[in-house]
Backbone as numpy.savetxt, mean C-alpha at the origin, in Angstrom:
# Nx Ny Nz CAx CAy CAz Cx Cy Cz
-5.41 -27.20 8.70 -4.50 -26.70 9.73 -5.22 -26.67 11.07
-4.52 -27.09 12.15 -5.13 -27.09 13.46 -5.39 -25.67 13.92
-6.53 -25.49 14.58 -6.85 -24.18 15.16 -6.09 -24.05 16.46
-5.36 -22.95 16.61 -4.57 -22.75 17.81 -5.45 -22.35 18.98
-5.12 -22.80 20.14 -5.81 -22.36 21.34 -5.15 -21.10 21.85
-5.87 -20.35 22.66 -5.34 -19.07 23.15 -4.18 -19.28 24.10
-4.00 -20.53 24.58 -2.92 -20.76 25.53 -1.62 -21.12 24.86
-1.65 -21.34 23.54 -0.42 -21.71 22.84 0.54 -20.53 22.81
1.79 -20.81 22.99 2.80 -19.76 22.96 3.09 -19.37 21.52
3.34 -18.07 21.25 3.60 -17.63 19.88 4.85 -18.24 19.28
5.78 -18.72 20.15 7.01 -19.30 19.62 6.75 -20.54 18.77
5.57 -21.17 18.93 5.31 -22.43 18.26 4.38 -22.30 17.07
4.26 -21.10 16.52 3.47 -20.92 15.30 4.13 -21.66 14.14
3.32 -22.23 13.22 3.89 -22.83 12.01 4.66 -21.77 11.22
5.57 -22.23 10.36 6.47 -21.32 9.66 5.72 -20.26 8.86
4.68 -20.67 8.12 3.94 -19.71 7.30 3.28 -18.64 8.15
2.71 -19.07 9.28 2.06 -18.10 10.17 3.10 -17.21 10.84
4.25 -17.76 11.14 5.32 -16.95 11.73 5.77 -15.86 10.77
5.89 -16.20 9.49 6.31 -15.21 8.51 5.24 -14.11 8.38
3.97 -14.52 8.38 2.89 -13.54 8.30 2.88 -12.64 9.52
3.13 -13.22 10.68 3.16 -12.44 11.92 4.33 -11.46 11.91
5.44 -11.87 11.31 6.60 -10.98 11.21 6.28 -9.78 10.33
5.65 -10.03 9.20 5.25 -8.93 8.31 4.31 -7.98 9.04
3.34 -8.53 9.77 2.39 -7.69 10.50 3.11 -6.85 11.55
4.10 -7.43 12.20 4.87 -6.69 13.20 5.60 -5.51 12.57
6.18 -5.73 11.38 6.89 -4.65 10.69 5.92 -3.54 10.29
4.76 -3.92 9.75 3.76 -2.92 9.35 3.30 -2.11 10.56
3.08 -2.78 11.68 2.65 -2.08 12.89 3.73 -1.14 13.41
4.97 -1.60 13.41 6.07 -0.76 13.88 6.27 0.46 12.99
6.08 0.27 11.68 6.26 1.38 10.73 5.22 2.47 10.95
4.09 2.13 11.54 3.07 3.13 11.83 3.43 3.95 13.07
4.41 3.46 13.83 4.77 4.10 15.10 6.10 4.84 15.05
6.95 4.50 14.09 8.28 5.10 14.06 8.81 5.15 12.64
9.95 5.80 12.46 10.60 5.86 11.17 10.96 4.43 10.73
10.43 3.97 9.59 10.72 2.59 9.17 12.21 2.30 9.05
13.01 3.31 8.69 14.45 3.09 8.54 15.11 2.73 9.87
14.44 3.06 10.97 15.02 2.82 12.29 14.50 1.54 12.94
13.67 0.80 12.23 13.17 -0.46 12.77 14.29 -1.50 12.75
14.57 -2.08 13.88 15.64 -3.07 13.99 15.04 -4.48 14.12
15.88 -5.47 13.86 15.41 -6.84 14.05 15.13 -7.10 15.53
15.83 -6.40 16.40 15.55 -6.53 17.84 14.15 -6.05 18.15
13.78 -4.90 17.56 12.44 -4.36 17.79 11.36 -5.29 17.23
11.62 -5.87 16.06 10.66 -6.80 15.46 10.50 -8.03 16.35
11.62 -8.59 16.79 11.56 -9.77 17.64 10.85 -9.46 18.96
11.15 -8.30 19.55 10.50 -7.91 20.80 8.99 -7.78 20.62
8.57 -7.18 19.50 7.14 -7.02 19.23 6.44 -8.38 19.15
7.17 -9.37 18.67 6.59 -10.70 18.49 6.80 -11.62 19.70
7.55 -11.13 20.68 7.83 -11.95 21.84 8.81 -13.07 21.56
9.78 -12.79 20.63 10.76 -13.78 20.22 12.18 -13.31 20.51
13.11 -14.22 20.40 14.52 -13.84 20.37 14.88 -13.56 18.91
15.99 -12.84 18.70 16.44 -12.62 17.32 16.78 -13.94 16.64
17.31 -14.88 17.41 17.65 -16.18 16.85 16.42 -16.87 16.28
15.32 -16.80 17.00 14.07 -17.42 16.52 13.58 -16.71 15.28
13.72 -15.38 15.26 13.29 -14.62 14.09 14.11 -15.00 12.86
15.42 -15.13 13.02 16.29 -15.42 11.89 16.18 -16.87 11.40
15.46 -17.71 12.12 15.20 -19.05 11.59 14.22 -18.99 10.42
13.47 -17.91 10.33 12.49 -17.75 9.25 12.93 -16.75 8.20
13.78 -15.81 8.59 14.30 -14.80 7.67 15.80 -14.67 7.90
16.62 -14.91 6.88 18.07 -14.89 7.10 18.63 -13.50 7.37
17.95 -12.45 6.86 18.45 -11.09 7.02 17.28 -10.12 7.22
17.61 -8.91 7.64 16.59 -7.87 7.74 16.02 -7.54 6.36
16.89 -7.52 5.35 16.40 -7.25 3.99 15.37 -8.28 3.56
15.56 -9.53 3.96 14.59 -10.57 3.61 13.23 -10.28 4.26
13.25 -9.72 5.46 12.00 -9.33 6.13 11.33 -8.20 5.35
12.12 -7.21 4.93 11.57 -6.09 4.17 11.00 -6.56 2.83
11.68 -7.51 2.20 11.19 -8.04 0.92 9.86 -8.75 1.11
9.73 -9.52 2.16 8.47 -10.21 2.44 7.37 -9.20 2.72
7.72 -8.13 3.40 6.74 -7.10 3.72 6.28 -6.39 2.45
7.21 -6.04 1.57 6.83 -5.38 0.32 6.00 -6.31 -0.57
6.30 -7.60 -0.53 5.50 -8.56 -1.29 4.07 -8.59 -0.75
3.94 -8.59 0.55 2.61 -8.57 1.19 1.85 -7.31 0.79
2.53 -6.17 0.85 1.89 -4.90 0.50 1.39 -4.93 -0.94
2.26 -5.34 -1.87 1.88 -5.35 -3.27 0.70 -6.26 -3.55
0.74 -7.47 -3.00 -0.35 -8.42 -3.24 -1.66 -7.90 -2.67
-1.65 -7.40 -1.44 -2.89 -6.95 -0.79 -3.44 -5.69 -1.44
-2.57 -4.73 -1.75 -3.06 -3.48 -2.32 -3.64 -3.70 -3.71
-2.93 -4.42 -4.57 -3.43 -4.65 -5.93 -4.72 -5.47 -5.91
-4.79 -6.46 -5.03 -6.02 -7.26 -4.93 -7.19 -6.39 -4.50
-6.92 -5.46 -3.59 -8.00 -4.60 -3.09 -8.50 -3.64 -4.16
-7.58 -3.01 -4.89 -8.04 -2.06 -5.90 -8.67 -2.78 -7.09
-8.17 -3.99 -7.41 -8.78 -4.77 -8.50 -10.22 -5.14 -8.15
-10.44 -5.58 -6.93 -11.79 -5.94 -6.50 -12.72 -4.73 -6.56
-12.21 -3.58 -6.13 -13.02 -2.36 -6.16 -13.37 -1.97 -7.59
-12.38 -2.01 -8.48 -12.61 -1.61 -9.87 -13.55 -2.58 -10.57
-13.43 -3.86 -10.30 -14.25 -4.87 -10.98 -15.73 -4.72 -10.66
-16.04 -4.15 -9.50 -17.44 -4.02 -9.10 -18.07 -2.71 -9.58
-17.28 -1.86 -10.24 -17.77 -0.56 -10.68 -18.48 -0.66 -12.03
-19.39 0.29 -12.25 -20.24 0.24 -13.45 -19.64 0.93 -14.67
-18.59 1.73 -14.47 -18.00 2.47 -15.58 -16.54 2.76 -15.27
-15.75 3.15 -16.28 -14.34 3.45 -16.02 -14.12 4.51 -14.95
-14.89 5.60 -14.99 -14.71 6.66 -13.99 -15.13 6.17 -12.61
-16.21 5.40 -12.55 -16.62 4.82 -11.26 -15.55 3.88 -10.74
-14.89 3.16 -11.64 -13.81 2.26 -11.24 -12.62 3.04 -10.70
-12.29 4.15 -11.34 -11.20 5.00 -10.84 -11.51 5.49 -9.43
-12.73 5.93 -9.22 -13.10 6.41 -7.89 -13.06 5.27 -6.87
-13.54 4.09 -7.27 -13.52 2.94 -6.36 -12.09 2.56 -6.00
-11.18 2.60 -6.99 -9.78 2.32 -6.72 -9.20 3.34 -5.75
-9.50 4.60 -5.98 -8.99 5.69 -5.14 -9.42 5.46 -3.69
-10.71 5.20 -3.49 -11.22 5.04 -2.13 -10.72 3.75 -1.49
-10.55 2.69 -2.30 -10.01 1.44 -1.76 -8.57 1.63 -1.30
-7.79 2.38 -2.07 -6.42 2.67 -1.69 -6.38 3.49 -0.40
-7.25 4.49 -0.32 -7.33 5.32 0.88 -7.68 4.46 2.10
-8.63 3.55 1.93 -9.03 2.67 3.03 -7.87 1.77 3.46
-7.11 1.28 2.48 -5.96 0.42 2.79 -4.93 1.19 3.61
-4.67 2.43 3.21 -3.70 3.26 3.93 -4.20 3.56 5.34
-5.49 3.86 5.46 -6.04 4.17 6.78 -5.93 2.98 7.73
-6.07 1.77 7.18 -5.96 0.57 8.00 -4.52 0.19 8.28
-3.62 0.56 7.37 -2.20 0.20 7.52 -1.34 1.45 7.30
-1.37 2.40 8.23 -0.65 3.66 8.02 0.86 3.52 7.91
1.39 2.39 8.34 2.83 2.19 8.20 3.26 1.89 6.78
2.32 1.43 5.93 2.67 1.01 4.58 3.24 2.15 3.73
2.56 3.30 3.60 3.15 4.36 2.77 4.47 4.87 3.31
4.65 4.85 4.61 5.93 5.28 5.19 7.04 4.34 4.76
6.74 3.04 4.73 7.75 2.07 4.27 8.05 2.24 2.80
7.02 2.47 2.00 7.23 2.62 0.56 8.06 3.86 0.27
7.73 4.99 0.92 8.52 6.19 0.74 9.97 5.92 1.15
10.13 5.23 2.26 11.47 4.95 2.77 12.29 4.10 1.81
11.66 3.08 1.21 12.39 2.22 0.27 12.80 3.00 -0.97
11.93 3.85 -1.46 12.25 4.63 -2.66 13.36 5.63 -2.40
13.55 6.03 -1.15 14.59 7.00 -0.81 15.92 6.35 -0.47
15.93 5.04 -0.34 17.18 4.36 0.02 18.19 4.47 -1.10
19.44 4.65 -0.72 20.50 4.69 -1.72 20.82 3.26 -2.14
21.23 3.12 -3.38 21.55 1.78 -3.86 20.31 1.08 -4.37
20.53 -0.04 -5.02 19.44 -0.80 -5.63 19.20 -2.06 -4.81
18.10 -2.09 -4.06 17.75 -3.25 -3.26 16.54 -3.94 -3.89
16.34 -5.20 -3.54 15.19 -5.92 -4.04 13.89 -5.28 -3.56
13.85 -4.88 -2.31 12.64 -4.25 -1.76 12.31 -2.96 -2.53
13.34 -2.20 -2.87 13.11 -0.97 -3.64 12.57 -1.28 -5.03
13.13 -2.29 -5.67 12.64 -2.69 -6.99 11.21 -3.20 -6.92
10.86 -3.84 -5.82 9.49 -4.34 -5.65 8.50 -3.18 -5.55
8.89 -2.12 -4.86 8.03 -0.94 -4.77 7.87 -0.31 -6.15
8.97 -0.21 -6.89 8.91 0.36 -8.23 8.01 -0.48 -9.14
8.10 -1.80 -9.01 7.25 -2.70 -9.81 5.79 -2.51 -9.45
5.52 -2.39 -8.16 4.14 -2.16 -7.70 3.56 -0.89 -8.31
4.34 0.16 -8.33 3.87 1.43 -8.89 3.59 1.28 -10.39
4.47 0.57 -11.10 4.25 0.35 -12.54 2.98 -0.45 -12.78
2.77 -1.49 -12.00 1.57 -2.31 -12.16 0.31 -1.49 -11.86
0.40 -0.65 -10.88 -0.71 0.24 -10.52 -1.01 1.18 -11.69
0.04 1.79 -12.23 -0.15 2.72 -13.35 -0.74 2.02 -14.56
-0.36 0.78 -14.82 -0.92 0.04 -15.95 -2.43 -0.12 -15.80
-2.89 -0.38 -14.61 -4.32 -0.48 -14.36 -5.01 0.86 -14.60
-4.38 1.93 -14.16 -4.95 3.26 -14.39 -5.01 3.58 -15.88
-3.96 3.27 -16.60 -3.92 3.52 -18.04 -5.09 2.83 -18.75
-5.31 1.55 -18.41 -6.39 0.82 -19.07 -7.76 1.45 -18.80
-7.99 1.83 -17.56 -9.27 2.44 -17.21 -9.44 3.80 -17.87
-8.37 4.57 -17.91 -8.46 5.91 -18.50 -8.67 5.84 -20.01
-8.01 4.92 -20.67 -8.23 4.76 -22.11 -9.68 4.32 -22.37
-10.20 3.44 -21.52 -11.60 3.03 -21.66 -12.52 4.21 -21.41
-12.17 5.05 -20.45 -12.98 6.23 -20.16 -12.99 7.22 -21.31
-11.87 7.36 -21.99 -11.81 8.21 -23.18 -12.67 7.64 -24.30
-12.56 6.33 -24.51 -13.34 5.69 -25.57 -14.84 5.83 -25.33
-15.25 5.75 -24.07 -16.67 5.81 -23.73 -17.17 7.24 -23.52
-16.30 8.21 -23.69 -16.71 9.59 -23.58 -16.83 10.14 -22.18
-16.35 9.38 -21.19 -16.39 9.86 -19.81 -15.24 10.81 -19.50
-14.14 10.60 -20.17 -12.94 11.40 -19.93 -12.60 12.21 -21.17
-11.88 13.29 -20.95 -11.45 14.17 -22.04 -10.72 13.35 -23.10
-11.13 13.50 -24.33 -10.53 12.73 -25.43 -9.05 13.03 -25.60
-8.61 14.20 -25.19 -7.20 14.58 -25.32 -6.42 14.33 -24.03
-7.01 13.64 -23.08 -6.35 13.41 -21.79 -5.02 12.69 -21.96
-3.98 13.21 -21.35 -2.68 12.54 -21.29 -2.74 11.53 -20.16
-2.92 10.26 -20.51 -3.15 9.26 -19.47 -1.90 9.02 -18.62
-0.72 9.21 -19.18 0.50 9.06 -18.38 0.52 10.10 -17.26
0.25 11.35 -17.63 0.25 12.42 -16.63 -0.90 12.23 -15.64
-2.06 11.81 -16.14 -3.22 11.63 -15.27 -2.98 10.50 -14.26
-2.27 9.45 -14.68 -1.97 8.35 -13.77 -0.99 8.81 -12.68
0.01 9.57 -13.08 0.97 10.11 -12.11 0.24 11.00 -11.10
-0.68 11.83 -11.59 -1.42 12.72 -10.71 -2.33 11.94 -9.77
-2.93 10.86 -10.27 -3.79 10.01 -9.43 -3.01 9.50 -8.23
-1.87 8.90 -8.50 -1.05 8.36 -7.41 -0.50 9.48 -6.53
-0.09 10.58 -7.18 0.44 11.71 -6.42 -0.60 12.34 -5.51
-1.86 12.32 -5.93 -2.92 12.86 -5.10 -3.09 12.04 -3.84
-3.03 10.72 -3.98 -3.11 9.86 -2.80 -1.90 10.10 -1.89
-0.72 10.23 -2.49 0.47 10.49 -1.69 0.35 11.81 -0.94
-0.25 12.81 -1.59 -0.45 14.09 -0.93 -1.38 13.97 0.27
-2.43 13.20 0.12 -3.34 12.97 1.25 -2.63 12.25 2.39
-1.78 11.30 2.02 -1.00 10.58 3.03 -0.11 11.55 3.79
0.59 12.42 3.07 1.48 13.38 3.73 0.70 14.30 4.66
-0.49 14.74 4.22 -1.31 15.61 5.08 -1.74 14.88 6.34
-2.07 13.60 6.20 -2.48 12.84 7.39 -1.31 12.64 8.34
-0.11 12.46 7.79 1.08 12.33 8.64 1.36 13.63 9.39
1.19 14.75 8.69 1.40 16.05 9.33 0.38 16.30 10.42
-0.86 15.86 10.16 -1.93 16.05 11.14 -1.83 15.07 12.30
-1.08 14.00 12.08 -0.90 13.01 13.14 -2.09 12.09 13.33
-2.98 12.02 12.34 -4.14 11.15 12.44 -4.52 10.62 11.07
-4.76 9.30 10.97 -5.15 8.72 9.70 -6.62 8.98 9.39
-7.39 9.38 10.41 -8.81 9.65 10.17 -9.00 10.77 9.15
-8.06 11.69 9.11 -8.18 12.82 8.19 -8.18 12.37 6.74
-7.45 11.31 6.42 -7.36 10.89 5.02 -8.71 10.40 4.51
-9.47 9.71 5.34 -10.80 9.27 4.94 -11.75 10.45 4.80
-11.59 11.44 5.65 -12.47 12.61 5.61 -12.25 13.44 4.36
-10.99 13.60 3.97 -10.67 14.49 2.87 -10.75 13.83 1.49
-10.65 12.53 1.42 -10.53 11.84 0.13 -11.68 12.09 -0.84
-12.95 12.03 -0.44 -14.03 12.21 -1.43 -13.98 13.57 -2.12
-13.76 14.64 -1.37 -13.72 15.98 -1.98 -12.50 16.13 -2.88
-11.38 15.54 -2.48 -10.17 15.62 -3.30 -10.37 14.86 -4.61
-10.97 13.68 -4.54 -11.20 12.95 -5.79 -12.16 13.70 -6.69
-13.14 14.36 -6.12 -14.10 15.11 -6.94 -13.40 16.19 -7.76
-12.41 16.84 -7.17 -11.63 17.86 -7.90 -10.82 17.19 -9.01
-10.19 16.06 -8.68 -9.42 15.31 -9.69 -10.33 14.89 -10.84
-11.50 14.39 -10.50 -12.45 13.93 -11.51 -12.85 15.06 -12.47
-13.08 16.24 -11.93 -13.44 17.36 -12.78 -12.30 17.73 -13.73
-11.08 17.56 -13.27 -9.92 17.91 -14.08 -9.71 17.01 -15.27
-10.10 15.75 -15.16 -9.86 14.80 -16.27 -11.12 14.48 -17.06
-12.25 14.98 -16.61 -13.53 14.60 -17.21 -13.79 15.26 -18.55
-14.69 14.66 -19.32 -15.06 15.17 -20.62 -15.96 16.39 -20.51
-16.57 16.58 -19.34 -17.53 17.67 -19.17 -16.96 18.87 -18.44
-15.63 18.95 -18.38 -15.03 20.05 -17.62 -15.09 21.35 -18.40
């Protein structure tokens, strides 16, 4: 692919890059305002396009949201998988996943707001189902690690892994909510290590 010069106008990006730029615009806007209030006009304005140019790549606003949720799922799962794979034990992998997720949220604060928003939407949309699928895939990874942790004696042998997985995700969501209330994503990075330490003690074999 040709390297673009800084003088090239954004209107002439290749289709794949235009779609990626659209997703990035949505993620950025979601960090600044209620995701439910993001309009195609606002997305086009952020990108320096007309709505007509935007709709040449996405037929509807829902199609934009679907592409955004696909981007979120692929990037988040890839990040936590990479973190877990480099860990020396199941519990270390859980902590690495936790911190990788926190880092992802800190870099893309609009993402959890969009996910919460999709889950709260009435009716069954593809974007909502994609968020639900992402959560299931995430929980499956947690289940595997927790069962391995029980087998290796790192985690309580009687640990309810379903409940522990829900609490893992809920703990991250709680940190996200606190950072939103505080109005700064820096807080989530500051608080995460101590919060995970409490979670770890709760599920550990040595509690």
